[in-house]
Each structure stands twice: as C-alpha cells, then as structure tokens.
XYZ file of N, CA and C in Angstrom:
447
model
N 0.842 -1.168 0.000
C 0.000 0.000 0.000
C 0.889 1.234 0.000
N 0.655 2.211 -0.897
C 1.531 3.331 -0.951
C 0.171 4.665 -0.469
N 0.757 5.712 -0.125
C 0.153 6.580 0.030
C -0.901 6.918 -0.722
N -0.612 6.845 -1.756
C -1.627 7.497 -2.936
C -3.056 6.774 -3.262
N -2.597 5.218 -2.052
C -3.383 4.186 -2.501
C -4.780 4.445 -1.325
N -4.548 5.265 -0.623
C -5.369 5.963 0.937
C -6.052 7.143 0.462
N -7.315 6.970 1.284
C -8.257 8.149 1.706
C -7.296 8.980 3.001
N -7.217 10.438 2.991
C -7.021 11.301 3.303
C -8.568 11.934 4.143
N -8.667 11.886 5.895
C -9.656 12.718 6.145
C -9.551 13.828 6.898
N -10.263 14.751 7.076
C -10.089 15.545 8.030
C -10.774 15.361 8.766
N -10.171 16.327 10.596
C -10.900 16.009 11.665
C -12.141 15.315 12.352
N -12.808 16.414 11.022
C -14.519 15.967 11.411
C -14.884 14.620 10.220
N -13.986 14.341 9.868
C -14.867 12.764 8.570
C -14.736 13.461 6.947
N -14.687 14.465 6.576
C -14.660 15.130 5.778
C -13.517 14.447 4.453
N -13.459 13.794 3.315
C -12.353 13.566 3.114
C -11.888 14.603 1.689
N -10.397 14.675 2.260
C -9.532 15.729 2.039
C -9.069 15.175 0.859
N -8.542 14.054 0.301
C -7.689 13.578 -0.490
C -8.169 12.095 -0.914
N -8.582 11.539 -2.095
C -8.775 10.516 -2.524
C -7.785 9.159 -3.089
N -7.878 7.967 -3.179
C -6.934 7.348 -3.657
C -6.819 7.825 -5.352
N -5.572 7.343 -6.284
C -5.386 7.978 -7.504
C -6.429 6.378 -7.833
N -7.189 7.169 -8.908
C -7.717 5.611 -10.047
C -6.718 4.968 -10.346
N -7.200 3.451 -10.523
C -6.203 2.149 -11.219
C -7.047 2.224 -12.191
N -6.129 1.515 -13.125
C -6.599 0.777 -14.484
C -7.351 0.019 -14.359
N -8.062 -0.644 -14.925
C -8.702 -2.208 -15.274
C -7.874 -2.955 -14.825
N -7.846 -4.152 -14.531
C -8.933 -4.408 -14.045
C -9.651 -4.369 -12.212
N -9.130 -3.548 -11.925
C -9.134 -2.569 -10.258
C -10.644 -2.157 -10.714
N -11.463 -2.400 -9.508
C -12.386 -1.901 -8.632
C -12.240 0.040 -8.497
N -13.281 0.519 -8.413
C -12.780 1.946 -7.839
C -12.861 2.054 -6.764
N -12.236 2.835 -5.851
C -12.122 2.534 -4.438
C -12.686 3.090 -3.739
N -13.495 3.009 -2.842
C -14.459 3.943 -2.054
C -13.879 4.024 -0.388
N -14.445 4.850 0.357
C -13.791 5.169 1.370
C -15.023 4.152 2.459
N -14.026 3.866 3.604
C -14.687 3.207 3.808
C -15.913 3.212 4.732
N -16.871 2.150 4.857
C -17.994 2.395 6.010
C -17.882 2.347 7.521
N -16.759 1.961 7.701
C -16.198 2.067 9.011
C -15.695 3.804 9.344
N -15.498 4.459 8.439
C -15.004 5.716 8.597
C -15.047 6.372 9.995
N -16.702 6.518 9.895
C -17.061 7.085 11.147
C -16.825 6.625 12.607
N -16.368 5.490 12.508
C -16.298 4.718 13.624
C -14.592 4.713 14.240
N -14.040 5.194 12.797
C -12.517 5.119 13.211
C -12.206 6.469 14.028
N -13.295 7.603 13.179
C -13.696 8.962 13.681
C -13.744 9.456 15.335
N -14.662 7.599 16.328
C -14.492 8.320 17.375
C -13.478 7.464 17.856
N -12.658 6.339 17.551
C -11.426 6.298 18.323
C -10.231 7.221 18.451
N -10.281 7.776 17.445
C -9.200 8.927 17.252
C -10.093 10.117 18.087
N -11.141 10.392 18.365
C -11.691 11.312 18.950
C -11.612 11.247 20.594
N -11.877 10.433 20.782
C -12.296 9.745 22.414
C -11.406 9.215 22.871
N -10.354 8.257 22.426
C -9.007 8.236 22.737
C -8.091 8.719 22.399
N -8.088 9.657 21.537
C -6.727 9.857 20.910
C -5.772 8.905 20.554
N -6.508 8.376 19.568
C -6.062 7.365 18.701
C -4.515 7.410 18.034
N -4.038 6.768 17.496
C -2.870 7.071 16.345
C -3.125 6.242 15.424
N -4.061 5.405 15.451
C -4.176 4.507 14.813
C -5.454 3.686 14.922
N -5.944 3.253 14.272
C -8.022 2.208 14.190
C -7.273 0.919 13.133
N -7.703 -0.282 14.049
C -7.543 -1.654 13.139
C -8.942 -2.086 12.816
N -9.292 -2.058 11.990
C -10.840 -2.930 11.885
C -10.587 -4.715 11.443
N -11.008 -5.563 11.683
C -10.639 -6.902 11.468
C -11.483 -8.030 11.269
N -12.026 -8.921 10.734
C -13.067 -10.382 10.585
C -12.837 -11.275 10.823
N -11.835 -11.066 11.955
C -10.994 -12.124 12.110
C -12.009 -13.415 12.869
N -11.507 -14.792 12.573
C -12.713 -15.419 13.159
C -12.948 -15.736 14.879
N -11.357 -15.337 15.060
C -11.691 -15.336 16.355
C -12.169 -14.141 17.520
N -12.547 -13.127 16.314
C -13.842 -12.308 17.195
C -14.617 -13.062 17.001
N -15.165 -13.198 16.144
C -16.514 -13.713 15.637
C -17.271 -14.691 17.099
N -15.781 -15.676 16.773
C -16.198 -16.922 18.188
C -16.326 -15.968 19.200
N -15.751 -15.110 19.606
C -16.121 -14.850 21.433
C -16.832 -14.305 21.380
N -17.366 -13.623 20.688
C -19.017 -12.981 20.500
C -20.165 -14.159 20.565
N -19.891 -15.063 20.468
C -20.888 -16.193 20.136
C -20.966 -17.012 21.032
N -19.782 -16.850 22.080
C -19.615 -18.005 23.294
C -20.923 -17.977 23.905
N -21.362 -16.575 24.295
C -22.780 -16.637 24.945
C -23.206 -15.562 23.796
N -24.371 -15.588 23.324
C -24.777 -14.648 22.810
C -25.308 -13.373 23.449
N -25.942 -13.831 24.807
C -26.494 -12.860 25.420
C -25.259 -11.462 26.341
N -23.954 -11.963 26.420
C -23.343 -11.820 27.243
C -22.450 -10.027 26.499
N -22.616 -8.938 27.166
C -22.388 -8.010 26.923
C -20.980 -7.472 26.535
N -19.755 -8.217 27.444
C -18.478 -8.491 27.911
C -17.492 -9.454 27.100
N -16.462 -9.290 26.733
C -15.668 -10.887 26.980
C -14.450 -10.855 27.999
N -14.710 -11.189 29.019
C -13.491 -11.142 30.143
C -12.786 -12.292 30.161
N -11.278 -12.457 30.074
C -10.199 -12.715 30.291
C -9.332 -12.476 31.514
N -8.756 -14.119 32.195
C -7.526 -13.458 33.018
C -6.548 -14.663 32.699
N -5.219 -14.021 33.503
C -4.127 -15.363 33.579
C -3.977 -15.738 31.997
N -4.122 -15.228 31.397
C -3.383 -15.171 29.170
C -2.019 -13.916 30.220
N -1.104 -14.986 28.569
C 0.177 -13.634 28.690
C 0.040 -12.913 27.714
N -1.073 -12.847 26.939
C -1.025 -11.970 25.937
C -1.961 -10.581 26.814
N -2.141 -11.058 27.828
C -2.850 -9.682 28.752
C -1.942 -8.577 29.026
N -0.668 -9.084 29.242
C 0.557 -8.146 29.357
C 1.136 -7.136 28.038
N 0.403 -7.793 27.154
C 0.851 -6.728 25.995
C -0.197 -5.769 25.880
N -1.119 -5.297 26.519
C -2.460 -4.905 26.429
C -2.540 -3.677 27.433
N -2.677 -2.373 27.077
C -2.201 -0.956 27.882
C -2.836 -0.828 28.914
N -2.076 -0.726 30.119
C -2.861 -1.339 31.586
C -3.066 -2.638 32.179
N -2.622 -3.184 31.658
C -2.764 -4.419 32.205
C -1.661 -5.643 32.147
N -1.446 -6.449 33.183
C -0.772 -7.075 33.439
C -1.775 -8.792 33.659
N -0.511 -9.772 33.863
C -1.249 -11.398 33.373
C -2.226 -11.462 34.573
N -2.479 -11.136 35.458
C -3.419 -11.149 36.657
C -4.651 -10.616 36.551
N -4.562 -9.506 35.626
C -5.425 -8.756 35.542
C -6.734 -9.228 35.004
N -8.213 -9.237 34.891
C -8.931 -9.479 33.997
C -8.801 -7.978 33.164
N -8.696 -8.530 31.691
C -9.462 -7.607 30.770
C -10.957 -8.450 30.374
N -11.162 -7.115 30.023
C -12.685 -6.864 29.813
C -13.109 -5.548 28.213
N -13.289 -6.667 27.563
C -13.280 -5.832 26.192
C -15.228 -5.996 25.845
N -15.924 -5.006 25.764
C -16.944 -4.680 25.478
C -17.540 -5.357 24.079
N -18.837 -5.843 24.050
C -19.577 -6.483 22.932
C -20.584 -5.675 22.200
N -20.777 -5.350 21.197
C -21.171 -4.044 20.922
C -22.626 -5.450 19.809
N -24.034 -5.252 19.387
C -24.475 -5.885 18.445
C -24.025 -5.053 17.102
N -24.489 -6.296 16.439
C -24.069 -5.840 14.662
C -25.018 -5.375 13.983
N -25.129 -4.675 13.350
C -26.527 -3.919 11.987
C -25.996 -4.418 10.876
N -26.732 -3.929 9.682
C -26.505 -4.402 8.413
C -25.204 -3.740 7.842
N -25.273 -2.528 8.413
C -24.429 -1.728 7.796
C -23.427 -1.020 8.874
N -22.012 -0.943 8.757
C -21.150 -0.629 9.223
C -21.393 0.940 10.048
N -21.624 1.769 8.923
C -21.829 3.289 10.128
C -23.364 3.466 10.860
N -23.903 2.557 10.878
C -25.175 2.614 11.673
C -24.333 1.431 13.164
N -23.337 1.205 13.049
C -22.439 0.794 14.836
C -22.143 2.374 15.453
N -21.936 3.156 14.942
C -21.344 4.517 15.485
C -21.925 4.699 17.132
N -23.105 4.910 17.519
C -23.670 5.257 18.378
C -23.056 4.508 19.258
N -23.627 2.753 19.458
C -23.336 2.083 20.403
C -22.086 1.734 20.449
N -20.876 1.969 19.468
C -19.569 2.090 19.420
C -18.989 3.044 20.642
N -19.764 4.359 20.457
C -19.250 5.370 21.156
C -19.577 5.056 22.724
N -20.965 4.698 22.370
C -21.092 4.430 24.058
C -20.529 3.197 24.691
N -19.989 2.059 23.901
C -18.618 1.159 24.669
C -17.749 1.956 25.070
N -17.392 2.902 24.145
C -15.523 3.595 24.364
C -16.017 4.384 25.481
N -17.074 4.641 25.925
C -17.143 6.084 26.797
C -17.515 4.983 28.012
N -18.195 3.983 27.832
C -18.592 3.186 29.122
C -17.667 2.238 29.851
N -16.712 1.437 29.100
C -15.505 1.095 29.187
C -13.692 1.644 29.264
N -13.850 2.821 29.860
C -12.668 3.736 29.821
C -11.505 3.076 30.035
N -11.299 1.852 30.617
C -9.741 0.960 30.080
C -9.801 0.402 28.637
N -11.057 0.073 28.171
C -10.552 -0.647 26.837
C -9.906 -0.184 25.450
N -9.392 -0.504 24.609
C -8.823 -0.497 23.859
C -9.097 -1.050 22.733
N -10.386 -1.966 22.668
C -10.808 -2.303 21.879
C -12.418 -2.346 22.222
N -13.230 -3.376 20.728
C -14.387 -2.860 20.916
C -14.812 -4.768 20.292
N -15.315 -5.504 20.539
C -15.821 -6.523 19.601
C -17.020 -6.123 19.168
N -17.658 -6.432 17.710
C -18.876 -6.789 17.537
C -19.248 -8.118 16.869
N -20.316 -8.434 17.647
C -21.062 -9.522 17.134
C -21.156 -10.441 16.483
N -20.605 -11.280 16.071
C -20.466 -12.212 15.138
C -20.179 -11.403 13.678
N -19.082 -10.603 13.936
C -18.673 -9.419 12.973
C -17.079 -9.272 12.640
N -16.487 -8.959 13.753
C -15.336 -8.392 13.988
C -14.931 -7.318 15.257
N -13.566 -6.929 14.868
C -13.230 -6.122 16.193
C -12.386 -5.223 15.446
N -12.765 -3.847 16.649
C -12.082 -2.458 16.304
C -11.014 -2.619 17.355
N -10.002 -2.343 17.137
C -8.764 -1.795 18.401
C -8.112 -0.674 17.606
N -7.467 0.044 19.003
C -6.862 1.289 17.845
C -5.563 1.332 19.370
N -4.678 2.200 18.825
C -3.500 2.381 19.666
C -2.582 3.475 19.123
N -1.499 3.885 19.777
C -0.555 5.228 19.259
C -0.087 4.945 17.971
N -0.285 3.551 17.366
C 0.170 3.145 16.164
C -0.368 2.031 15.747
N -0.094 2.029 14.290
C -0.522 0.715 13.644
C -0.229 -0.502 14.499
N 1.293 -0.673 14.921
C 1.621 -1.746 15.773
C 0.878 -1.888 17.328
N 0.693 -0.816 17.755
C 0.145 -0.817 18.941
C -1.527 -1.109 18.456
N -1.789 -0.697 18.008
C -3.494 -0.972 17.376
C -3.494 -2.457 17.270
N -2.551 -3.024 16.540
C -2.662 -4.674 16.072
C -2.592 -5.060 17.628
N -1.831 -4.941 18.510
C -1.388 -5.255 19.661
C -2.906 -5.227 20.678
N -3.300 -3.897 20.635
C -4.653 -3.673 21.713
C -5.930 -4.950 21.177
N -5.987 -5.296 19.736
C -6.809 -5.940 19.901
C -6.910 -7.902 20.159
N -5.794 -7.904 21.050
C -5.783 -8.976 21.810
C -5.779 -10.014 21.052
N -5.259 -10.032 19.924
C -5.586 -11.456 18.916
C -6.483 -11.872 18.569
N -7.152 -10.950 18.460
C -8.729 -10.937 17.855
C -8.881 -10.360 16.002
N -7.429 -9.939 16.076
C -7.072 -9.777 14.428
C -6.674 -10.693 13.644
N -6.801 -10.723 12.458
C -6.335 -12.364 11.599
C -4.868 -11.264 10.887
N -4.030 -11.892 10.746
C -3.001 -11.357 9.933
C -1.751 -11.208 10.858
C-alpha cells in the first residue's frame, strides 16, 4: 500500500484527499464504512491509529454466549501486551451488536468507548473487532488477537 493508494480525512470525517484511479482491471475505491467509527477512536481516545478486522476469532467470542455483553479474560500472557494491564489482571473488552451496515455501529460504538474507559478495543457480534493504539503496531497489539493477519 503506498500513500496514494489511501483516503485522506479531516478532523470531522470530511475527506480531504482521494486514492489515484487504477486501471482495469481494479475496482474503484471507495472510502470506507467504518469511517465514522474510526472517527471516534481517534476522537475519544486519541487514537494514532483504528484496526478494523473479521478475524474469526472475534466472531467466536461474541458467540460463546450470545447474550453476554463483555468478553473477560484473566491469567493469558497476551494480557501483558495490552495498555494497563498485566497477566493477573482481567481484561474486559466490550460487545457491541451488529446492523446491516457498518456506520449505523457509530452510536453504540461510542457508548462502549465512553462506558468502558480501560478498553482499547471494541468486539462486535459475530462481525469483527475495532482496536486502535498510538500506532498501527500498537493498534494490532490492543486488539488482543482478535485480528487475523
């Protein structure tokens, strides 16, 4: 991915700069439906960075209970790579439900990040998971291996 190959936004969602067109046989590229959602991690945390992911192992812990709001974890050493927390600790990463469409999560997105003030990430629903961090690497990192790649 080179620069040119990125949406450019400003503050408020606004976008500033488009990817350049490819040739055939390339897709044209649209910005994405998560936008808004990357909008309030960088807003509410002061983000450096939003991972969005399908990975399947969100999918599963969303599904362990369906009813269950939470997915809490303790005693993993992957808890220690996770900002605030150490292997003793439970984390507790918030379950957000899924809609059809990606920027209709915004609302109940915001109200995880604002109701959960340690987390770092966000699961939804038999969907995927948002984590974001001071960086791309730290972003991959916050979302607990809940990313595929």
């Amino acid at each position: 991915m080179e620069p040119e190959d990125m949406y450019v936004l400003s503050g408020d969602g606004a976008i500033i700069s488009s990817p350049s067109p490819k040739p055939y046989p390339h897709k044209p590229s649209k910005c994405s439906d998560c936008a808004s959602l990357f909008m309030k991690a960088y807003h509410m945390r002061n983000a450096g960075a939003v991972i969005h992911s399908h990975g399947m192992e969100s999918c599963l812990a969303t599904m362990i209970n369906p009813h269950l709001k939470e997915f809490r974890v303790t005693h993993m050493e992957m808890i220690k790579g996770i900002k605030g927390h150490g292997y003793y600790d439970e984390l507790v990463i918030p379950i957000i439900e899924n809609t059809a469409y990606e920027n209709e999560l915004t609302d109940s997105f915001a109200k995880a990040i604002e109701a959960y003030p340690k987390t770092t990430a966000v699961l939804v629903r038999n969907h995927g998971v948002y984590g974001w961090g001071d960086s791309w690497i730290s972003a991959k990192t916050q979302c607990f291996g809940f990313s595929s790649g």
